[in-house]
PDB file of C-alpha atoms in Angstrom:
ATOM      1  CA  MET A  20       0.000   0.000   0.000  1.00 41.00           C
ATOM      2  CA  ASP A  21       1.462   3.391  -0.975  1.00 43.00           C
ATOM      3  CA  SER A  22       1.987   6.215   1.495  1.00 44.00           C
ATOM      4  CA  THR A  23      -0.833   8.305   0.009  1.00 43.00           C
ATOM      5  CA  ALA A  24      -3.401   5.568   0.640  1.00 45.00           C
ATOM      6  CA  GLN A  25      -2.068   4.977   4.142  1.00 50.00           C
ATOM      7  CA  ALA A  26      -2.285   8.696   5.009  1.00 58.00           C
ATOM      8  CA  ALA A  27      -5.891   9.086   3.839  1.00 71.00           C
ATOM      9  CA  PRO A  28      -8.479   9.318   6.653  1.00 79.00           C
ATOM     10  CA  ILE A  29     -10.129   6.039   7.643  1.00 86.00           C
ATOM     11  CA  ARG A  30     -13.866   6.179   8.278  1.00 88.00           C
ATOM     12  CA  LEU A  31     -15.259   4.458  11.339  1.00 91.00           C
ATOM     13  CA  ILE A  32     -18.908   3.533  10.863  1.00 92.00           C
ATOM     14  CA  GLY A  33     -21.243   2.007  13.420  1.00 90.00           C
ATOM     15  CA  LEU A  34     -24.798   1.767  14.613  1.00 90.00           C
ATOM     16  CA  PRO A  35     -25.732   4.156  17.441  1.00 90.00           C
ATOM     17  CA  GLY A  36     -24.624   2.978  20.860  1.00 89.00           C
ATOM     18  CA  ARG A  37     -21.674   2.240  23.083  1.00 89.00           C
ATOM     19  CA  PHE A  38     -20.039  -0.367  20.861  1.00 90.00           C
ATOM     20  CA  ALA A  39     -19.264   2.091  18.053  1.00 91.00           C
ATOM     21  CA  GLU A  40     -18.096   4.660  20.608  1.00 90.00           C
ATOM     22  CA  TRP A  41     -15.836   2.054  22.206  1.00 91.00           C
ATOM     23  CA  GLY A  42     -14.604   1.013  18.749  1.00 90.00           C
ATOM     24  CA  LEU A  43     -13.476   4.568  18.017  1.00 90.00           C
ATOM     25  CA  THR A  44     -11.505   4.615  21.280  1.00 90.00           C
ATOM     26  CA  TRP A  45     -10.016   1.181  20.502  1.00 90.00           C
ATOM     27  CA  ALA A  46      -8.889   2.246  17.015  1.00 89.00           C
ATOM     28  CA  ARG A  47      -7.257   5.408  18.319  1.00 88.00           C
ATOM     29  CA  ASP A  48      -5.566   3.491  21.171  1.00 88.00           C
ATOM     30  CA  ILE A  49      -4.130   0.993  18.656  1.00 88.00           C
ATOM     31  CA  ILE A  50      -2.641   3.854  16.641  1.00 85.00           C
ATOM     32  CA  ALA A  51      -1.238   5.492  19.781  1.00 85.00           C
ATOM     33  CA  ALA A  52       0.306   2.197  20.932  1.00 83.00           C
ATOM     34  CA  ALA A  53       2.090   1.809  17.603  1.00 78.00           C
ATOM     35  CA  GLY A  54       3.761   5.180  18.013  1.00 73.00           C
ATOM     36  CA  ALA A  55       3.754   5.671  14.254  1.00 61.00           C
ATOM     37  CA  ALA A  56       2.469   8.310  11.872  1.00 63.00           C
ATOM     38  CA  ALA A  57      -1.058   7.265  11.096  1.00 63.00           C
ATOM     39  CA  PRO A  58      -4.181   8.425   9.281  1.00 69.00           C
ATOM     40  CA  ASP A  59      -7.013  10.147  11.068  1.00 78.00           C
ATOM     41  CA  ILE A  60      -9.995   8.097  12.233  1.00 80.00           C
ATOM     42  CA  VAL A  61     -13.162   9.893  11.158  1.00 81.00           C
ATOM     43  CA  PRO A  62     -16.595   8.921  12.548  1.00 83.00           C
ATOM     44  CA  ALA A  63     -18.928   8.652   9.552  1.00 83.00           C
ATOM     45  CA  GLU A  64     -22.092   7.111   8.166  1.00 81.00           C
ATOM     46  CA  PRO A  65     -22.484   4.765   5.194  1.00 79.00           C
ATOM     47  CA  GLY A  66     -23.907   6.362   2.098  1.00 68.00           C
ATOM     48  CA  PRO A  67     -23.411   7.262  -1.572  1.00 61.00           C
ATOM     49  CA  ALA A  68     -19.928   8.614  -0.791  1.00 53.00           C
ATOM     50  CA  ASP A  69     -18.767   5.009  -0.362  1.00 56.00           C
ATOM     51  CA  ALA A  70     -18.488   4.767  -4.143  1.00 54.00           C
ATOM     52  CA  ALA A  71     -15.462   7.059  -3.917  1.00 54.00           C
ATOM     53  CA  GLY A  72     -13.460   4.320  -2.179  1.00 65.00           C
ATOM     54  CA  GLY A  73     -11.162   4.571   0.827  1.00 80.00           C
ATOM     55  CA  ARG A  74     -10.740   2.379   3.857  1.00 85.00           C
ATOM     56  CA  SER A  75     -13.494   1.934   6.419  1.00 90.00           C
ATOM     57  CA  VAL A  76     -14.038   0.048   9.665  1.00 93.00           C
ATOM     58  CA  VAL A  77     -17.609  -0.951  10.520  1.00 94.00           C
ATOM     59  CA  PHE A  78     -18.464  -1.710  14.163  1.00 93.00           C
ATOM     60  CA  LEU A  79     -21.814  -3.506  14.290  1.00 92.00           C
ATOM     61  CA  ASP A  80     -23.757  -4.075  17.470  1.00 91.00           C
ATOM     62  CA  SER A  81     -27.143  -5.814  17.461  1.00 90.00           C
ATOM     63  CA  PRO A  82     -30.253  -4.010  16.176  1.00 91.00           C
ATOM     64  CA  ALA A  83     -31.791  -4.289  19.642  1.00 92.00           C
ATOM     65  CA  ALA A  84     -28.841  -2.497  21.254  1.00 92.00           C
ATOM     66  CA  ALA A  85     -28.916   0.231  18.608  1.00 93.00           C
ATOM     67  CA  ALA A  86     -32.682   0.659  19.017  1.00 94.00           C
ATOM     68  CA  LEU A  87     -32.319   0.953  22.794  1.00 93.00           C
ATOM     69  CA  ALA A  88     -29.627   3.619  22.321  1.00 92.00           C
ATOM     70  CA  LEU A  89     -31.843   5.689  19.993  1.00 94.00           C
ATOM     71  CA  LEU A  90     -35.200   5.313  21.736  1.00 93.00           C
ATOM     72  CA  PRO A  91     -34.629   7.875  24.545  1.00 93.00           C
ATOM     73  CA  ARG A  92     -33.617  10.520  21.997  1.00 93.00           C
ATOM     74  CA  LEU A  93     -36.217   9.875  19.282  1.00 93.00           C
ATOM     75  CA  GLY A  94     -39.040   8.652  21.512  1.00 90.00           C
ATOM     76  CA  ASP A  95     -41.097   7.085  18.721  1.00 93.00           C
ATOM     77  CA  PRO A  96     -40.338   3.416  17.846  1.00 94.00           C
ATOM     78  CA  ILE A  97     -41.230   4.051  14.189  1.00 95.00           C
ATOM     79  CA  ALA A  98     -38.737   6.930  14.065  1.00 95.00           C
ATOM     80  CA  VAL A  99     -36.099   4.629  15.600  1.00 96.00           C
ATOM     81  CA  ALA A 100     -36.761   1.933  12.991  1.00 96.00           C
ATOM     82  CA  ARG A 101     -36.692   4.553  10.236  1.00 96.00           C
ATOM     83  CA  GLU A 102     -33.286   5.834  11.358  1.00 96.00           C
ATOM     84  CA  LEU A 103     -31.803   2.355  11.689  1.00 96.00           C
ATOM     85  CA  THR A 104     -33.046   1.239   8.258  1.00 96.00           C
ATOM     86  CA  ARG A 105     -31.371   4.375   6.872  1.00 95.00           C
ATOM     87  CA  LEU A 106     -28.075   3.254   8.406  1.00 94.00           C
ATOM     88  CA  LEU A 107     -28.448  -0.450   7.556  1.00 94.00           C
ATOM     89  CA  ALA A 108     -29.567  -0.128   3.932  1.00 94.00           C
ATOM     90  CA  PRO A 109     -26.189   1.013   2.470  1.00 93.00           C
ATOM     91  CA  LEU A 110     -24.167  -1.562   4.430  1.00 93.00           C
ATOM     92  CA  PRO A 111     -24.374  -4.533   1.994  1.00 91.00           C
ATOM     93  CA  ALA A 112     -22.533  -2.548  -0.692  1.00 89.00           C
ATOM     94  CA  LEU A 113     -20.038  -1.151   1.824  1.00 91.00           C
ATOM     95  CA  LEU A 114     -19.261  -4.504   3.472  1.00 91.00           C
ATOM     96  CA  ALA A 115     -18.694  -6.122   0.070  1.00 89.00           C
ATOM     97  CA  ARG A 116     -15.695  -3.866  -0.554  1.00 90.00           C
ATOM     98  CA  PRO A 117     -12.226  -5.257   0.272  1.00 89.00           C
ATOM     99  CA  GLU A 118     -11.281  -1.901   1.828  1.00 90.00           C
ATOM    100  CA  THR A 119     -13.860  -2.417   4.590  1.00 92.00           C
ATOM    101  CA  LEU A 120     -13.162  -4.262   7.846  1.00 93.00           C
ATOM    102  CA  LEU A 121     -16.168  -5.535   9.810  1.00 94.00           C
ATOM    103  CA  VAL A 122     -16.021  -5.853  13.598  1.00 93.00           C
ATOM    104  CA  ARG A 123     -19.194  -7.392  15.037  1.00 91.00           C
ATOM    105  CA  ARG A 124     -19.980  -7.575  18.740  1.00 90.00           C
ATOM    106  CA  GLY A 125     -20.937 -11.031  19.951  1.00 86.00           C
ATOM    107  CA  PRO A 126     -19.690 -14.093  21.803  1.00 87.00           C
ATOM    108  CA  ALA A 127     -17.452 -15.019  18.832  1.00 85.00           C
ATOM    109  CA  LEU A 128     -15.516 -11.737  19.000  1.00 87.00           C
ATOM    110  CA  ASP A 129     -11.886 -12.654  19.795  1.00 90.00           C
ATOM    111  CA  LEU A 130     -10.276  -9.504  21.197  1.00 90.00           C
ATOM    112  CA  PRO A 131      -6.596 -10.365  20.476  1.00 90.00           C
ATOM    113  CA  ALA A 132      -7.346 -11.567  16.931  1.00 92.00           C
ATOM    114  CA  THR A 133      -9.579  -8.586  16.217  1.00 92.00           C
ATOM    115  CA  ARG A 134      -7.002  -6.199  17.682  1.00 90.00           C
ATOM    116  CA  ALA A 135      -4.409  -7.604  15.282  1.00 91.00           C
ATOM    117  CA  ALA A 136      -6.767  -7.399  12.278  1.00 92.00           C
ATOM    118  CA  LEU A 137      -7.762  -3.851  13.163  1.00 92.00           C
ATOM    119  CA  ALA A 138      -4.109  -2.823  13.573  1.00 90.00           C
ATOM    120  CA  ARG A 139      -3.207  -4.274  10.169  1.00 90.00           C
ATOM    121  CA  HIS A 140      -6.114  -2.396   8.605  1.00 90.00           C
ATOM    122  CA  LEU A 141      -5.171   0.895  10.272  1.00 87.00           C
ATOM    123  CA  LEU A 142      -1.377   0.592  10.022  1.00 86.00           C
ATOM    124  CA  PRO A 143      -0.352  -1.940   7.356  1.00 84.00           C
ATOM    125  CA  ASP A 144       3.361  -1.256   7.883  1.00 81.00           C
ATOM    126  CA  ALA A 145       3.460  -1.373  11.699  1.00 82.00           C
ATOM    127  CA  PRO A 146       3.392  -4.441  13.995  1.00 83.00           C
ATOM    128  CA  PRO A 147       0.091  -4.860  15.882  1.00 85.00           C
ATOM    129  CA  PRO A 148       0.068  -4.368  19.680  1.00 85.00           C
ATOM    130  CA  ALA A 149       0.754  -7.688  21.392  1.00 83.00           C
ATOM    131  CA  ASP A 150      -0.677  -6.724  24.788  1.00 87.00           C
ATOM    132  CA  PRO A 151      -4.261  -5.794  25.722  1.00 88.00           C
ATOM    133  CA  LEU A 152      -5.041  -2.088  25.633  1.00 88.00           C
ATOM    134  CA  PRO A 153      -6.590  -0.232  28.585  1.00 88.00           C
ATOM    135  CA  CYS A 154      -9.957   0.218  26.843  1.00 89.00           C
ATOM    136  CA  GLU A 155     -10.307  -3.578  26.540  1.00 87.00           C
ATOM    137  CA  ALA A 156     -10.503  -4.023  30.312  1.00 87.00           C
ATOM    138  CA  GLY A 157     -14.056  -4.692  31.361  1.00 81.00           C
ATOM    139  CA  PHE A 158     -15.410  -4.915  27.811  1.00 85.00           C
ATOM    140  CA  ASP A 159     -17.670  -7.952  27.432  1.00 84.00           C
ATOM    141  CA  PRO A 160     -18.383  -8.840  23.788  1.00 82.00           C
ATOM    142  CA  ALA A 161     -20.812 -11.549  24.936  1.00 80.00           C
ATOM    143  CA  ALA A 162     -23.046  -9.231  26.998  1.00 80.00           C
ATOM    144  CA  PRO A 163     -26.723 -10.304  26.728  1.00 82.00           C
ATOM    145  CA  GLU A 164     -29.131  -8.596  24.379  1.00 80.00           C
ATOM    146  CA  PRO A 165     -31.008  -5.659  25.955  1.00 80.00           C
ATOM    147  CA  PRO A 166     -34.752  -6.307  26.368  1.00 87.00           C
ATOM    148  CA  LEU A 167     -37.245  -4.486  24.170  1.00 90.00           C
ATOM    149  CA  SER A 168     -41.018  -4.431  24.532  1.00 91.00           C
ATOM    150  CA  GLY A 169     -44.179  -3.425  22.721  1.00 91.00           C
ATOM    151  CA  GLN A 170     -44.014  -1.784  19.318  1.00 91.00           C
ATOM    152  CA  MET A 171     -40.223  -1.441  19.461  1.00 93.00           C
ATOM    153  CA  ALA A 172     -39.803  -5.183  19.991  1.00 93.00           C
ATOM    154  CA  THR A 173     -42.097  -5.896  17.021  1.00 93.00           C
ATOM    155  CA  LEU A 174     -40.207  -3.534  14.720  1.00 95.00           C
ATOM    156  CA  ALA A 175     -36.830  -4.879  15.839  1.00 94.00           C
ATOM    157  CA  ARG A 176     -37.876  -8.480  15.178  1.00 94.00           C
ATOM    158  CA  GLN A 177     -39.721  -7.981  11.897  1.00 95.00           C
ATOM    159  CA  VAL A 178     -37.919  -5.029  10.288  1.00 96.00           C
ATOM    160  CA  LEU A 179     -34.461  -4.571  11.789  1.00 95.00           C
ATOM    161  CA  GLN A 180     -33.314  -8.176  12.245  1.00 94.00           C
ATOM    162  CA  PRO A 181     -33.919  -9.101   8.562  1.00 95.00           C
ATOM    163  CA  MET A 182     -32.259  -5.817   7.496  1.00 94.00           C
ATOM    164  CA  PHE A 183     -29.273  -6.709   9.691  1.00 93.00           C
ATOM    165  CA  ALA A 184     -29.058 -10.138   8.055  1.00 92.00           C
ATOM    166  CA  LEU A 185     -29.161  -8.511   4.616  1.00 90.00           C
ATOM    167  CA  ALA A 186     -26.300  -6.213   5.623  1.00 89.00           C
ATOM    168  CA  LEU A 187     -24.209  -9.239   6.571  1.00 88.00           C
ATOM    169  CA  GLY A 188     -24.970 -10.984   3.282  1.00 84.00           C
ATOM    170  CA  ASP A 189     -26.990 -13.862   4.713  1.00 80.00           C
ATOM    171  CA  GLY A 190     -30.512 -12.486   4.432  1.00 69.00           C
ATOM    172  CA  GLN A 191     -33.067 -15.097   3.363  1.00 77.00           C
ATOM    173  CA  ALA A 192     -36.071 -14.113   5.476  1.00 86.00           C
ATOM    174  CA  PRO A 193     -38.324 -11.309   4.210  1.00 94.00           C
ATOM    175  CA  VAL A 194     -38.213  -7.841   5.680  1.00 96.00           C
ATOM    176  CA  VAL A 195     -41.671  -7.379   7.194  1.00 97.00           C
ATOM    177  CA  TRP A 196     -43.406  -4.023   7.386  1.00 97.00           C
ATOM    178  CA  PRO A 197     -46.115  -4.737   9.982  1.00 96.00           C
ATOM    179  CA  LEU A 198     -49.327  -2.814  10.492  1.00 94.00           C
ATOM    180  CA  ALA A 199     -47.617  -1.120  13.456  1.00 92.00           C
ATOM    181  CA  CYS A 200     -45.467   1.011  11.122  1.00 94.00           C
ATOM    182  CA  PHE A 201     -48.256   2.419   8.911  1.00 95.00           C
ATOM    183  CA  TYR A 202     -50.422   5.522   9.197  1.00 95.00           C
ATOM    184  CA  ALA A 203     -54.154   6.041   8.619  1.00 93.00           C
ATOM    185  CA  GLY A 204     -55.061   7.782   5.377  1.00 90.00           C
ATOM    186  CA  ASP A 205     -58.174   9.304   6.960  1.00 89.00           C
ATOM    187  CA  GLN A 206     -56.221  10.566  10.008  1.00 90.00           C
ATOM    188  CA  PRO A 207     -52.769  11.602   8.716  1.00 89.00           C
ATOM    189  CA  GLY A 208     -50.051  11.071  11.279  1.00 88.00           C
ATOM    190  CA  GLU A 209     -52.141   8.658  13.344  1.00 90.00           C
ATOM    191  CA  GLN A 210     -51.166   4.998  13.594  1.00 91.00           C
ATOM    192  CA  ALA A 211     -53.313   2.898  11.281  1.00 93.00           C
ATOM    193  CA  ALA A 212     -56.120   0.716  12.595  1.00 93.00           C
ATOM    194  CA  PRO A 213     -56.347  -2.974  11.644  1.00 94.00           C
ATOM    195  CA  VAL A 214     -59.617  -2.342   9.758  1.00 93.00           C
ATOM    196  CA  VAL A 215     -60.912   0.874   8.163  1.00 91.00           C
ATOM    197  CA  GLU A 216     -64.246   1.843   6.624  1.00 89.00           C
ATOM    198  CA  THR A 217     -64.112   2.228   2.842  1.00 87.00           C
ATOM    199  CA  GLU A 218     -67.348   4.228   2.613  1.00 87.00           C
ATOM    200  CA  GLY A 219     -66.652   7.543   0.916  1.00 89.00           C
ATOM    201  CA  PRO A 220     -64.638   8.934  -1.995  1.00 91.00           C
ATOM    202  CA  ALA A 221     -61.483   7.598  -3.611  1.00 92.00           C
ATOM    203  CA  ARG A 222     -58.523   8.186  -1.300  1.00 92.00           C
ATOM    204  CA  ILE A 223     -55.431   6.748   0.395  1.00 95.00           C
ATOM    205  CA  LEU A 224     -56.370   4.259   3.129  1.00 95.00           C
ATOM    206  CA  TYR A 225     -52.897   3.388   4.467  1.00 96.00           C
ATOM    207  CA  TYR A 226     -49.464   4.953   3.978  1.00 97.00           C
ATOM    208  CA  GLY A 227     -45.913   4.800   5.348  1.00 94.00           C
ATOM    209  CA  PRO A 228     -43.443   3.739   6.674  1.00 96.00           C
ATOM    210  CA  TYR A 229     -40.621   5.719   4.938  1.00 97.00           C
ATOM    211  CA  PHE A 230     -38.103   2.979   5.716  1.00 97.00           C
ATOM    212  CA  HIS A 231     -35.005   2.305   3.605  1.00 96.00           C
ATOM    213  CA  LEU A 232     -34.080  -0.898   1.770  1.00 95.00           C
ATOM    214  CA  PRO A 233     -30.744  -2.076   0.361  1.00 93.00           C
ATOM    215  CA  ALA A 234     -30.267  -1.814  -3.393  1.00 93.00           C
ATOM    216  CA  GLY A 235     -31.527  -4.994  -5.010  1.00 93.00           C
ATOM    217  CA  ARG A 236     -34.548  -6.922  -6.208  1.00 95.00           C
ATOM    218  CA  PHE A 237     -37.503  -7.865  -4.002  1.00 96.00           C
ATOM    219  CA  ARG A 238     -40.859  -9.595  -4.238  1.00 96.00           C
ATOM    220  CA  VAL A 239     -43.495  -7.572  -2.411  1.00 97.00           C
ATOM    221  CA  ASP A 240     -46.434  -9.471  -0.895  1.00 97.00           C
ATOM    222  CA  VAL A 241     -49.261  -7.310   0.443  1.00 96.00           C
ATOM    223  CA  GLN A 242     -51.528  -9.151   2.878  1.00 96.00           C
ATOM    224  CA  MET A 243     -55.024  -7.657   3.282  1.00 92.00           C
ATOM    225  CA  PHE A 244     -58.558  -8.231   4.503  1.00 90.00           C
ATOM    226  CA  PHE A 245     -61.822  -7.358   2.700  1.00 86.00           C
ATOM    227  CA  SER A 246     -65.368  -7.460   4.039  1.00 85.00           C
ATOM    228  CA  ASN A 247     -68.065  -9.208   2.012  1.00 81.00           C
ATOM    229  CA  ASP A 248     -69.552  -5.935   0.704  1.00 74.00           C
ATOM    230  CA  VAL A 249     -66.277  -4.618  -0.762  1.00 70.00           C
ATOM    231  CA  PRO A 250     -65.738  -6.799  -3.888  1.00 65.00           C
ATOM    232  CA  ALA A 251     -67.150  -4.215  -6.325  1.00 69.00           C
ATOM    233  CA  SER A 252     -64.388  -1.741  -5.400  1.00 78.00           C
ATOM    234  CA  MET A 253     -61.026  -1.168  -7.092  1.00 85.00           C
ATOM    235  CA  PHE A 254     -57.863  -0.834  -5.029  1.00 90.00           C
ATOM    236  CA  ALA A 255     -54.192  -0.210  -5.745  1.00 94.00           C
ATOM    237  CA  ALA A 256     -50.965  -0.779  -3.851  1.00 96.00           C
ATOM    238  CA  GLU A 257     -47.992   1.330  -4.867  1.00 96.00           C
ATOM    239  CA  ILE A 258     -44.413   1.932  -3.767  1.00 97.00           C
ATOM    240  CA  VAL A 259     -42.648   5.239  -4.381  1.00 96.00           C
ATOM    241  CA  ALA A 260     -39.324   6.867  -3.510  1.00 95.00           C
ATOM    242  CA  ASP A 261     -38.190   9.835  -5.610  1.00 90.00           C
ATOM    243  CA  ALA A 262     -40.257   8.239  -8.404  1.00 93.00           C
ATOM    244  CA  PRO A 263     -42.800   5.405  -8.680  1.00 94.00           C
ATOM    245  CA  LEU A 264     -41.139   2.011  -8.117  1.00 95.00           C
ATOM    246  CA  ALA A 265     -43.995  -0.503  -8.255  1.00 96.00           C
ATOM    247  CA  ARG A 266     -47.786  -0.612  -8.513  1.00 96.00           C
ATOM    248  CA  ILE A 267     -50.546  -3.185  -8.726  1.00 95.00           C
ATOM    249  CA  GLU A 268     -54.312  -2.730  -9.049  1.00 93.00           C
ATOM    250  CA  PHE A 269     -56.847  -5.309  -7.884  1.00 87.00           C
ATOM    251  CA  ARG A 270     -60.577  -5.879  -7.418  1.00 83.00           C
ATOM    252  CA  PRO A 271     -61.400  -8.509  -4.769  1.00 80.00           C
ATOM    253  CA  GLU A 272     -63.897 -11.136  -5.916  1.00 79.00           C
ATOM    254  CA  TYR A 273     -65.088 -11.982  -2.426  1.00 80.00           C
ATOM    255  CA  GLY A 274     -64.525 -11.056   1.201  1.00 80.00           C
ATOM    256  CA  GLY A 275     -61.794 -12.543   3.359  1.00 85.00           C
ATOM    257  CA  LEU A 276     -57.998 -12.584   3.336  1.00 89.00           C
ATOM    258  CA  PHE A 277     -56.183 -11.633   0.146  1.00 90.00           C
ATOM    259  CA  GLN A 278     -52.562 -11.347  -0.995  1.00 92.00           C
ATOM    260  CA  ALA A 279     -51.303  -9.281  -3.924  1.00 93.00           C
ATOM    261  CA  SER A 280     -47.716  -9.570  -5.169  1.00 95.00           C
ATOM    262  CA  MET A 281     -45.508  -7.335  -7.298  1.00 96.00           C
ATOM    263  CA  PRO A 282     -41.810  -7.043  -8.170  1.00 96.00           C
ATOM    264  CA  LEU A 283     -39.682  -4.216  -6.782  1.00 97.00           C
ATOM    265  CA  ILE A 284     -36.243  -2.982  -7.844  1.00 96.00           C
ATOM    266  CA  VAL A 285     -34.499  -0.639  -5.392  1.00 95.00           C
ATOM    267  CA  GLU A 286     -31.703   1.305  -7.084  1.00 93.00           C
ATOM    268  CA  ARG A 287     -30.823   3.757  -4.317  1.00 92.00           C
ATOM    269  CA  ALA A 288     -30.457   2.725  -0.688  1.00 93.00           C
ATOM    270  CA  ASP A 289     -30.286   6.368   0.430  1.00 92.00           C
ATOM    271  CA  LEU A 290     -33.943   7.142  -0.377  1.00 94.00           C
ATOM    272  CA  PRO A 291     -36.850   6.517   2.041  1.00 96.00           C
ATOM    273  CA  ILE A 292     -39.606   4.362   0.578  1.00 97.00           C
ATOM    274  CA  GLU A 293     -43.336   4.993   0.918  1.00 97.00           C
ATOM    275  CA  PHE A 294     -46.008   2.314   0.519  1.00 97.00           C
ATOM    276  CA  ARG A 295     -49.615   3.319  -0.130  1.00 96.00           C
ATOM    277  CA  ILE A 296     -52.970   1.554  -0.369  1.00 95.00           C
ATOM    278  CA  TRP A 297     -55.482   3.431  -2.523  1.00 94.00           C
ATOM    279  CA  LEU A 298     -59.226   3.109  -2.830  1.00 92.00           C
ATOM    280  CA  LEU A 299     -59.534   3.989  -6.518  1.00 91.00           C
ATOM    281  CA  SER A 300     -63.269   4.668  -6.657  1.00 85.00           C
ATOM    282  CA  GLY A 301     -65.870   5.866  -4.191  1.00 80.00           C
ATOM    283  CA  THR A 302     -67.943   3.247  -2.411  1.00 80.00           C
ATOM    284  CA  LEU A 303     -71.102   3.212  -0.290  1.00 79.00           C
ATOM    285  CA  SER A 304     -69.964   0.622   2.267  1.00 78.00           C
ATOM    286  CA  GLY A 305     -67.322  -1.900   3.136  1.00 82.00           C
ATOM    287  CA  GLN A 306     -64.278  -2.525   5.294  1.00 85.00           C
ATOM    288  CA  PHE A 307     -60.626  -3.034   4.405  1.00 89.00           C
ATOM    289  CA  GLY A 308     -57.673  -4.068   6.539  1.00 92.00           C
ATOM    290  CA  LEU A 309     -53.930  -4.085   5.913  1.00 94.00           C
ATOM    291  CA  ARG A 310     -52.180  -6.899   7.783  1.00 95.00           C
ATOM    292  CA  GLN A 311     -48.544  -6.524   6.700  1.00 95.00           C
ATOM    293  CA  VAL A 312     -46.187  -6.100   3.740  1.00 97.00           C
ATOM    294  CA  LEU A 313     -43.452  -8.676   3.131  1.00 97.00           C
ATOM    295  CA  LEU A 314     -40.373  -7.769   1.078  1.00 97.00           C
ATOM    296  CA  THR A 315     -38.447 -10.892   0.113  1.00 96.00           C
ATOM    297  CA  PRO A 316     -34.950 -10.360  -1.355  1.00 94.00           C
ATOM    298  CA  LEU A 317     -34.446 -12.067  -4.692  1.00 92.00           C
ATOM    299  CA  PRO A 318     -31.194 -13.318  -6.248  1.00 84.00           C
ATOM    300  CA  GLY A 319     -29.692 -10.793  -8.634  1.00 68.00           C
ATOM    301  CA  ASP A 320     -26.782  -8.573  -9.445  1.00 51.00           C
ATOM    302  CA  GLU A 321     -27.040  -6.004  -6.662  1.00 47.00           C
ATOM    303  CA  GLU A 322     -23.945  -4.166  -7.880  1.00 45.00           C
ATOM    304  CA  ALA A 323     -25.574  -3.628 -11.271  1.00 39.00           C
ATOM    305  CA  VAL A 324     -28.738  -2.383  -9.562  1.00 45.00           C
ATOM    306  CA  ALA A 325     -26.782   0.070  -7.430  1.00 41.00           C
ATOM    307  CA  ALA A 326     -24.711   1.421 -10.349  1.00 33.00           C
TER     308      ALA A 326
END
């Protein structure tokens, strides 16, 4: 590695919480212990600037720990999930780069081995510290997961955990947008009810959640409920970011549970995504309910999508 590359600032990226803060201290202590000229360590976020290259270190704690760190500041569990999806969505592209080192908190984290790997990443030409550093004393990488409850626990399990798996490249389960993250079209800003009356003019019935997704291809399954007096009505489900991304129209033939599916291509992980359910024509009666939206990642060339 040439001296110019070694002197360039190294970005340290992490989810909110103590682990990323501790990681910044650890990286700076490793540089200080080496006693060598070294690049700056710059706290940063993942994003479109990653395309410019440069070395990064990503410190990843669990989604539950990050949610617990954000909740006192943001207050609203949906706002917490929105912020964490914004941070998680660009990570698959960033972690796929050879210039990125991932450090993940968990029982498998070997402090001496990770210290050596981090030192080689920060200072390729200097020997890594052989002895533990002061900041390592008392740090427990196997500390238990913090407990979450209520809406925050639901969003962490259904939204954030699958997003975390996608970031690490082993995501098979769908990202679920549950009813708990949507708003009522008839009462903007209010959390959506399980069932709404369709009587009235054409309008939006459900909208939200303004979460982010990684660049890639998805199958979107919208799970809904219709009452027996709704089948004459036309509905639409659509997904938009800075432009329309996907849309499907449907007319239920009978009451009961119903699932509509459509393909989705996400090209930009930095844009929040809105999902909407429309009633396309006025109706005299009926009830409609949104259960959840499942977004299943599909095999494909994510790098081509993100280009």
